[in-house]
Amino acid sequence: MNTSDLLHIAQTYGSPTYVYDAEKISSQYERLTNAFASVPKMKLHYAVKALSNVSILKLMKKLGAGLDTVSIQEVQLGLAAGFDASEIMYTPNGVSLQEIEEAAQLGVQINIDNLSILEQFGSKHPKIPVCIRINPHVLAGGNHNISVGHIDSKFGISIHQVPHVLRIVELTGMHINGIHMHTGSDILDIDVFLYASEILFSTATHFKELDFIDFGSGFKVPYKKDDIQTNIEELGEKLSKRFNEFCHEYGKQLSLNFEPGKFLVSEAGYFLTEVNVVKQTTSTVFAGVDSGFNHLIRPMLYNSYHHIENISNPEGRERYYSVVGYICETDTFANNRRISEIREGDILKFNNAGAYCFSMASNYNSRYRPAEVLWYQGKAHLIRKRETLDDILRNQVDIDFSPVKKKKNIPKEV
Ligand SMILES: *Cc1c(COP(=O)(O)O)cnc(C)c1O
């Protein structure tokens, strides 16, 4: 997929539009599985919340992935996309016992992340195998907005509470078939990751009926040139060796699982917007595009960097711009960026728009959510139509404001 393909997509499907490159998704999938080729049993569960279009889920299925889901709706979406329940991991946080029971009924792998639900679920359904989410309290990565490994995190059962887990398991007779961690959204340091893995291994020795160990995700992908990214090959080499050793000690070949979201889809995505206005103020040149944080919230929410290129004028002289949206609220995509000269009507391409972009989009300002296009085998395929006013009105219920007949005036008592 090259620049002229992208311009053609913007012409055909309008703007703003998300575009995903199937080939990049496939190559990331291959890269991760190849890095762990020496592990006899390995499974990737794609984290649906990163990008949940059904066509993307079907592509993941074709590649051989299962799914990692965080809500009953994501479970249902996975089933609708044709996944077998046994390929779906359900890792909710803070949901009701009832929803967990509903998911268990559908046959998916339950992952429980607090003692209260563990005890209730185990008492009622001791026969249903359950994975437990452990918080090893290891902080992998430095961005405080998205780190989940710290001691007061709402995620996972603290490693210090394992004795309580063991008591619940013994008293209920429940069957723990997996151990899980997801330490944070940005693994920078392989040693930190391996350290957390050791904690998981030592926890795993307490449970005799395991089928898998799930190391979560948080692989870092580059957003800028020269950005640090997780060295998957090095991690693969070190963790595979240690995992195989552990299985030998444990006396059973377990499955090594990961649940990548960002790693599989972030770099495969592009967001195309059109420039409505170029506005010069006393200190800045704003390029105002036909989108906003309603469509791509990461810069405002996480201060994330998304590289922006002017694909309508790639050879233009570079100037400094602030790229902003059209929402009636501050919605800055980028500050003081060098971009080749922007003219009104130009198409700007945002990189790394595959993960947590469309899936976080909203209708704020009553704007339609964008179209989505999958570039697959050299052709563009529309995989989600742009919304229309009908979508905005769909669940709104009219009430009757026509004048109501007044009751007769009853004179007030004096
Ligand atoms: C969000 C999430 C993931 C995916 O994280 P990425 O950083 O996108 O790879 C994996 N597992 C769980 C439990 C998650 O909540």
Coordinates of N, CA, C and O in Angstrom, one line a residue, residues 224-335:
K224 N 7.7 6.9 16.5 CA 8.6 7.8 15.8 C 9.8 7.0 15.2 O 10.1 5.9 15.7
K225 N 10.4 7.6 14.2 CA 11.7 7.0 13.8 C 12.6 6.9 15.0 O 12.7 7.8 15.8
D226 N 13.4 5.8 15.1 CA 14.3 5.6 16.1 C 13.7 5.4 17.5 O 14.4 5.4 18.5
D227 N 12.4 5.2 17.6 CA 11.8 4.9 18.9 C 12.2 3.6 19.4 O 12.5 2.7 18.6
I228 N 12.3 3.4 20.7 CA 12.6 2.1 21.3 C 11.4 1.2 21.1 O 10.3 1.6 21.2
Q229 N 11.7 0.0 20.6 CA 10.6 -1.0 20.6 C 11.0 -2.3 21.2 O 12.2 -2.5 21.4
T230 N 10.0 -3.1 21.7 CA 10.4 -4.3 22.3 C 11.2 -5.2 21.3 O 10.7 -5.4 20.2
N231 N 12.3 -5.7 21.8 CA 13.0 -6.6 21.0 C 12.4 -8.0 21.1 O 12.8 -8.8 22.0
I232 N 11.4 -8.3 20.2 CA 10.7 -9.5 20.3 C 11.5 -10.8 20.2 O 11.3 -11.8 20.8
E233 N 12.5 -10.6 19.3 CA 13.4 -11.8 19.0 C 14.2 -12.1 20.3 O 14.3 -13.3 20.6
E234 N 14.7 -11.1 20.9 CA 15.5 -11.4 22.2 C 14.6 -11.9 23.3 O 14.9 -12.8 24.0
L235 N 13.4 -11.3 23.4 CA 12.5 -11.8 24.4 C 12.1 -13.2 24.1 O 12.0 -14.1 25.0
G236 N 11.9 -13.5 22.8 CA 11.5 -14.9 22.4 C 12.5 -15.9 22.8 O 12.3 -16.9 23.4
E237 N 13.8 -15.5 22.5 CA 14.9 -16.4 22.8 C 15.0 -16.7 24.3 O 15.0 -17.9 24.7
K238 N 14.9 -15.6 25.1 CA 15.2 -15.8 26.6 C 14.0 -16.5 27.2 O 14.1 -17.4 28.1
L239 N 12.8 -16.0 26.9 CA 11.6 -16.5 27.6 C 11.3 -17.9 27.1 O 10.9 -18.8 28.0
S240 N 11.5 -18.2 25.9 CA 11.2 -19.6 25.4 C 12.1 -20.6 26.1 O 11.6 -21.7 26.6
K241 N 13.3 -20.3 26.3 CA 14.3 -21.2 27.0 C 13.8 -21.4 28.4 O 13.7 -22.6 28.9
R242 N 13.5 -20.3 29.1 CA 13.1 -20.4 30.5 C 11.7 -21.1 30.6 O 11.5 -21.9 31.5
F243 N 10.8 -20.9 29.6 CA 9.5 -21.5 29.7 C 9.6 -23.0 29.5 O 9.0 -23.8 30.2
N244 N 10.4 -23.4 28.5 CA 10.6 -24.9 28.3 C 11.2 -25.5 29.5 O 10.8 -26.6 29.9
E245 N 12.2 -24.9 30.2 CA 12.8 -25.4 31.4 C 11.7 -25.6 32.5 O 11.6 -26.6 33.1
F246 N 10.9 -24.5 32.6 CA 9.8 -24.6 33.6 C 8.9 -25.7 33.4 O 8.5 -26.5 34.3
C247 N 8.5 -25.9 32.1 CA 7.5 -27.0 31.8 C 8.1 -28.4 32.2 O 7.5 -29.3 32.7
H248 N 9.4 -28.4 32.0 CA 10.1 -29.7 32.3 C 10.1 -29.9 33.8 O 9.7 -31.0 34.3
E249 N 10.3 -28.8 34.6 CA 10.3 -29.0 36.1 C 8.8 -29.3 36.5 O 8.6 -30.0 37.4
Y250 N 7.9 -28.6 35.8 CA 6.5 -28.8 36.2 C 6.0 -30.1 35.9 O 5.0 -30.6 36.5
G251 N 6.6 -30.7 34.9 CA 6.2 -32.1 34.5 C 5.1 -32.2 33.5 O 4.4 -33.2 33.3
K252 N 4.8 -31.1 32.8 CA 3.8 -31.1 31.8 C 4.1 -30.0 30.8 O 4.5 -28.9 31.2
Q253 N 3.8 -30.2 29.5 CA 4.0 -29.2 28.5 C 2.8 -28.2 28.6 O 1.7 -28.6 28.2
L254 N 3.0 -27.0 29.1 CA 2.0 -26.0 29.1 C 2.0 -25.2 27.8 O 2.9 -25.2 27.1
S255 N 0.9 -24.5 27.6 CA 0.8 -23.6 26.5 C 1.3 -22.2 27.0 O 0.9 -21.7 28.0
L256 N 2.2 -21.6 26.1 CA 2.6 -20.2 26.4 C 1.7 -19.3 25.7 O 1.6 -19.3 24.4
N257 N 1.0 -18.4 26.4 CA 0.0 -17.5 25.7 C 0.4 -16.1 25.9 O 1.0 -15.7 26.9
F258 N 0.1 -15.3 24.8 CA 0.2 -13.8 24.9 C -1.1 -13.3 24.4 O -1.9 -14.0 23.7
E259 N -1.3 -12.0 24.7 CA -2.6 -11.4 24.2 C -2.3 -10.0 23.7 O -2.7 -9.0 24.3
P260 N -1.6 -9.9 22.6 CA -1.2 -8.6 22.1 C -2.3 -7.9 21.3 O -3.1 -8.5 20.7
G261 N -2.4 -6.6 21.6 CA -3.3 -5.8 20.8 C -2.5 -4.8 19.9 O -2.4 -5.0 18.7
K262 N -1.9 -3.8 20.6 CA -1.1 -2.8 19.9 C -0.1 -3.4 19.0 O 0.1 -3.0 17.8
F263 N 0.6 -4.5 19.4 CA 1.7 -5.0 18.6 C 1.2 -5.5 17.3 O 1.9 -5.4 16.2
L264 N 0.0 -6.1 17.3 CA -0.5 -6.6 16.0 C -1.1 -5.6 15.1 O -1.0 -5.7 13.9
V265 N -1.7 -4.6 15.7 CA -2.5 -3.7 14.8 C -2.1 -2.2 14.7 O -2.5 -1.5 13.8
S266 N -1.3 -1.7 15.7 CA -1.0 -0.3 15.8 C -0.4 0.2 14.5 O -0.9 1.1 13.8
E267 N 0.7 -0.4 14.0 CA 1.4 0.2 12.9 C 0.7 -0.1 11.6 O 1.0 0.4 10.5
A268 N -0.3 -1.1 11.6 CA -1.0 -1.4 10.4 C -2.0 -0.4 10.0 O -2.6 -0.4 8.9
G269 N -2.3 0.6 11.0 CA -3.4 1.5 10.8 C -3.0 2.9 10.4 O -1.9 3.4 10.8
Y270 N -3.8 3.5 9.5 CA -3.6 4.9 9.1 C -4.9 5.6 9.2 O -5.9 5.0 8.9
F271 N -4.8 6.9 9.6 CA -6.0 7.7 9.7 C -5.9 8.8 8.7 O -4.9 9.6 8.7
L272 N -6.9 8.9 7.8 CA -6.8 9.9 6.8 C -7.8 11.0 7.1 O -9.0 10.7 7.3
T273 N -7.4 12.2 7.1 CA -8.2 13.4 7.3 C -8.0 14.4 6.3 O -6.9 14.5 5.7
E274 N -9.0 15.3 6.1 CA -8.8 16.4 5.1 C -8.7 17.7 5.8 O -9.4 17.9 6.8
V275 N -7.8 18.6 5.3 CA -7.6 19.9 6.0 C -8.7 20.8 5.5 O -8.9 21.1 4.3
N276 N -9.5 21.3 6.5 CA -10.6 22.2 6.2 C -10.1 23.7 6.1 O -10.5 24.4 5.3
V277 N -9.2 24.0 7.1 CA -8.8 25.4 7.3 C -7.3 25.5 7.6 O -6.8 24.7 8.5
V278 N -6.6 26.4 7.0 CA -5.2 26.7 7.5 C -5.4 28.1 8.1 O -5.8 29.0 7.4
K279 N -5.1 28.2 9.4 CA -5.4 29.4 10.1 C -4.1 30.0 10.8 O -3.5 29.3 11.6
Q280 N -3.7 31.1 10.4 CA -2.5 31.8 10.9 C -2.9 32.6 12.1 O -3.8 33.5 11.9
T281 N -2.4 32.4 13.3 CA -2.6 33.3 14.4 C -1.3 34.1 14.6 O -0.4 34.1 13.8
T282 N -1.3 34.9 15.7 CA -0.1 35.7 16.0 C 1.2 34.8 16.2 O 2.3 35.3 15.9
S283 N 1.0 33.6 16.6 CA 2.2 32.8 16.9 C 2.2 31.4 16.3 O 3.3 30.7 16.3
T284 N 1.2 31.0 15.7 CA 1.1 29.6 15.2 C 0.4 29.5 13.9 O -0.4 30.4 13.5
V285 N 0.7 28.5 13.1 CA -0.1 28.1 12.0 C -0.9 26.9 12.3 O -0.3 25.8 12.6
F286 N -2.2 27.0 12.4 CA -3.0 25.8 12.7 C -3.5 25.2 11.3 O -3.9 25.9 10.4
A287 N -3.4 23.8 11.3 CA -4.1 23.1 10.2 C -5.3 22.4 10.9 O -5.1 21.5 11.7
G288 N -6.5 22.9 10.5 CA -7.7 22.3 11.1 C -8.3 21.2 10.2 O -8.6 21.5 9.0
V289 N -8.4 20.0 10.7 CA -8.8 18.9 9.9 C -10.3 18.5 10.2 O -10.8 18.9 11.2
D290 N -10.8 17.7 9.3 CA -12.2 17.3 9.5 C -12.4 16.1 10.4 O -13.0 15.1 10.1
S291 N -11.8 16.2 11.6 CA -11.9 15.2 12.6 C -11.6 15.8 14.0 O -11.4 17.1 14.1
G292 N -11.5 15.0 15.0 CA -11.2 15.6 16.3 C -11.0 14.4 17.3 O -10.9 13.3 16.9
F293 N -11.0 14.8 18.6 CA -10.7 13.7 19.6 C -11.9 12.7 19.6 O -11.9 11.7 20.3
N294 N -13.0 13.1 19.0 CA -14.1 12.2 18.9 C -13.7 11.0 18.0 O -14.3 9.9 18.2
H295 N -12.8 11.1 17.1 CA -12.4 10.0 16.3 C -11.0 9.4 16.7 O -10.8 8.3 16.4
L296 N -10.2 10.2 17.3 CA -8.9 9.8 17.7 C -8.5 10.5 18.9 O -8.0 11.6 18.9
I297 N -8.7 9.8 20.1 CA -8.6 10.5 21.4 C -7.2 10.4 22.0 O -6.8 11.1 22.9
R298 N -6.3 9.5 21.4 CA -5.1 9.2 22.1 C -4.2 10.4 22.4 O -3.6 10.5 23.5
P299 N -4.0 11.3 21.4 CA -3.2 12.5 21.8 C -3.7 13.3 23.0 O -2.9 13.7 23.8
M300 N -5.0 13.5 23.0 CA -5.5 14.2 24.2 C -5.6 13.4 25.5 O -5.4 14.0 26.5
L301 N -5.9 12.1 25.3 CA -6.0 11.3 26.5 C -4.7 10.8 27.1 O -4.5 10.8 28.3
Y302 N -3.8 10.4 26.3 CA -2.5 9.9 26.7 C -1.3 10.7 26.3 O -0.2 10.3 26.5
N303 N -1.6 11.8 25.7 CA -0.5 12.6 25.2 C 0.4 11.8 24.2 O 1.6 11.9 24.1
S304 N -0.3 10.9 23.4 CA 0.4 10.0 22.5 C 0.9 10.8 21.3 O 0.2 11.7 20.8
Y305 N 1.9 10.3 20.7 CA 2.5 10.9 19.5 C 2.0 10.1 18.3 O 2.1 8.8 18.3
H306 N 1.4 10.7 17.3 CA 1.1 10.1 16.1 C 1.7 10.9 15.0 O 1.5 12.1 14.8
H307 N 2.6 10.2 14.2 CA 3.3 10.9 13.1 C 2.3 11.3 12.1 O 1.4 10.5 11.7
I308 N 2.4 12.5 11.6 CA 1.5 13.0 10.6 C 2.2 13.5 9.3 O 3.3 14.1 9.4
E309 N 1.7 13.0 8.2 CA 2.3 13.4 6.9 C 1.3 14.0 6.0 O 0.1 13.6 6.0
N310 N 1.7 15.0 5.2 CA 0.8 15.5 4.2 C 1.0 14.7 2.9 O 1.9 15.0 2.1
I311 N 0.1 13.8 2.6 CA 0.3 12.9 1.5 C -0.2 13.6 0.2 O 0.1 13.1 -0.9
S312 N -0.8 14.7 0.3 CA -1.2 15.4 -0.9 C -0.1 16.3 -1.5 O -0.1 16.7 -2.6
N313 N 0.9 16.6 -0.6 CA 2.0 17.5 -1.0 C 3.3 17.0 -0.4 O 4.0 17.8 0.4
P314 N 3.7 15.7 -0.6 CA 4.8 15.2 0.1 C 6.1 15.9 -0.2 O 7.1 15.9 0.6
E315 N 6.2 16.5 -1.4 CA 7.5 17.2 -1.7 C 7.5 18.7 -1.3 O 8.5 19.4 -1.5
G316 N 6.4 19.1 -0.7 CA 6.3 20.6 -0.3 C 7.4 20.9 0.7 O 7.9 20.1 1.4
R317 N 7.6 22.2 0.8 CA 8.6 22.7 1.8 C 8.0 22.5 3.2 O 6.8 22.8 3.5
E318 N 8.9 22.0 4.1 CA 8.4 21.8 5.5 C 8.2 23.0 6.2 O 9.0 23.9 6.2
R319 N 7.1 23.1 7.0 CA 6.9 24.2 7.9 C 6.3 23.7 9.2 O 5.9 22.6 9.3
Y320 N 6.3 24.6 10.2 CA 5.8 24.1 11.5 C 4.3 24.4 11.6 O 3.8 25.4 11.2
Y321 N 3.6 23.3 12.0 CA 2.1 23.4 12.1 C 1.7 22.9 13.5 O 2.3 22.0 14.0
S322 N 0.5 23.4 13.9 CA -0.2 22.7 15.0 C -1.4 22.1 14.3 O -2.2 22.8 13.7
V323 N -1.6 20.8 14.4 CA -2.7 20.1 13.7 C -3.8 19.9 14.7 O -3.6 19.3 15.8
V324 N -5.0 20.5 14.4 CA -6.1 20.5 15.4 C -7.3 20.0 14.8 O -7.4 19.9 13.5
G325 N -8.3 19.6 15.6 CA -9.6 19.1 15.1 C -10.7 20.1 15.0 O -10.4 21.3 15.3
Y326 N -11.9 19.7 14.7 CA -13.0 20.6 14.5 C -14.0 20.5 15.6 O -15.1 21.0 15.5
I327 N -13.6 19.9 16.7 CA -14.5 19.8 17.9 C -14.5 21.1 18.7 O -13.5 21.7 18.7
C328 N -15.6 21.5 19.2 CA -15.7 22.7 20.0 C -15.2 22.4 21.4 O -15.9 22.3 22.4
E329 N -13.9 22.3 21.5 CA -13.2 21.9 22.7 C -11.7 21.9 22.2 O -11.5 21.7 21.0
T330 N -10.8 22.0 23.1 CA -9.4 21.9 22.6 C -9.1 20.5 22.2 O -9.3 19.6 23.0
D331 N -8.8 20.3 20.9 CA -8.5 19.0 20.5 C -7.3 19.0 19.5 O -7.4 19.0 18.3
T332 N -6.1 19.0 20.2 CA -4.9 19.1 19.5 C -4.3 17.7 19.1 O -4.2 16.9 20.0
F333 N -4.0 17.5 17.9 CA -3.4 16.2 17.5 C -1.9 16.3 17.6 O -1.3 15.3 17.8
A334 N -1.4 17.5 17.3 CA 0.0 17.6 17.2 C 0.4 19.1 17.3 O -0.3 19.9 16.8
N335 N 1.5 19.4 18.1 CA 1.9 20.7 18.3 C 3.3 20.9 17.6 O 4.2 20.1 17.7

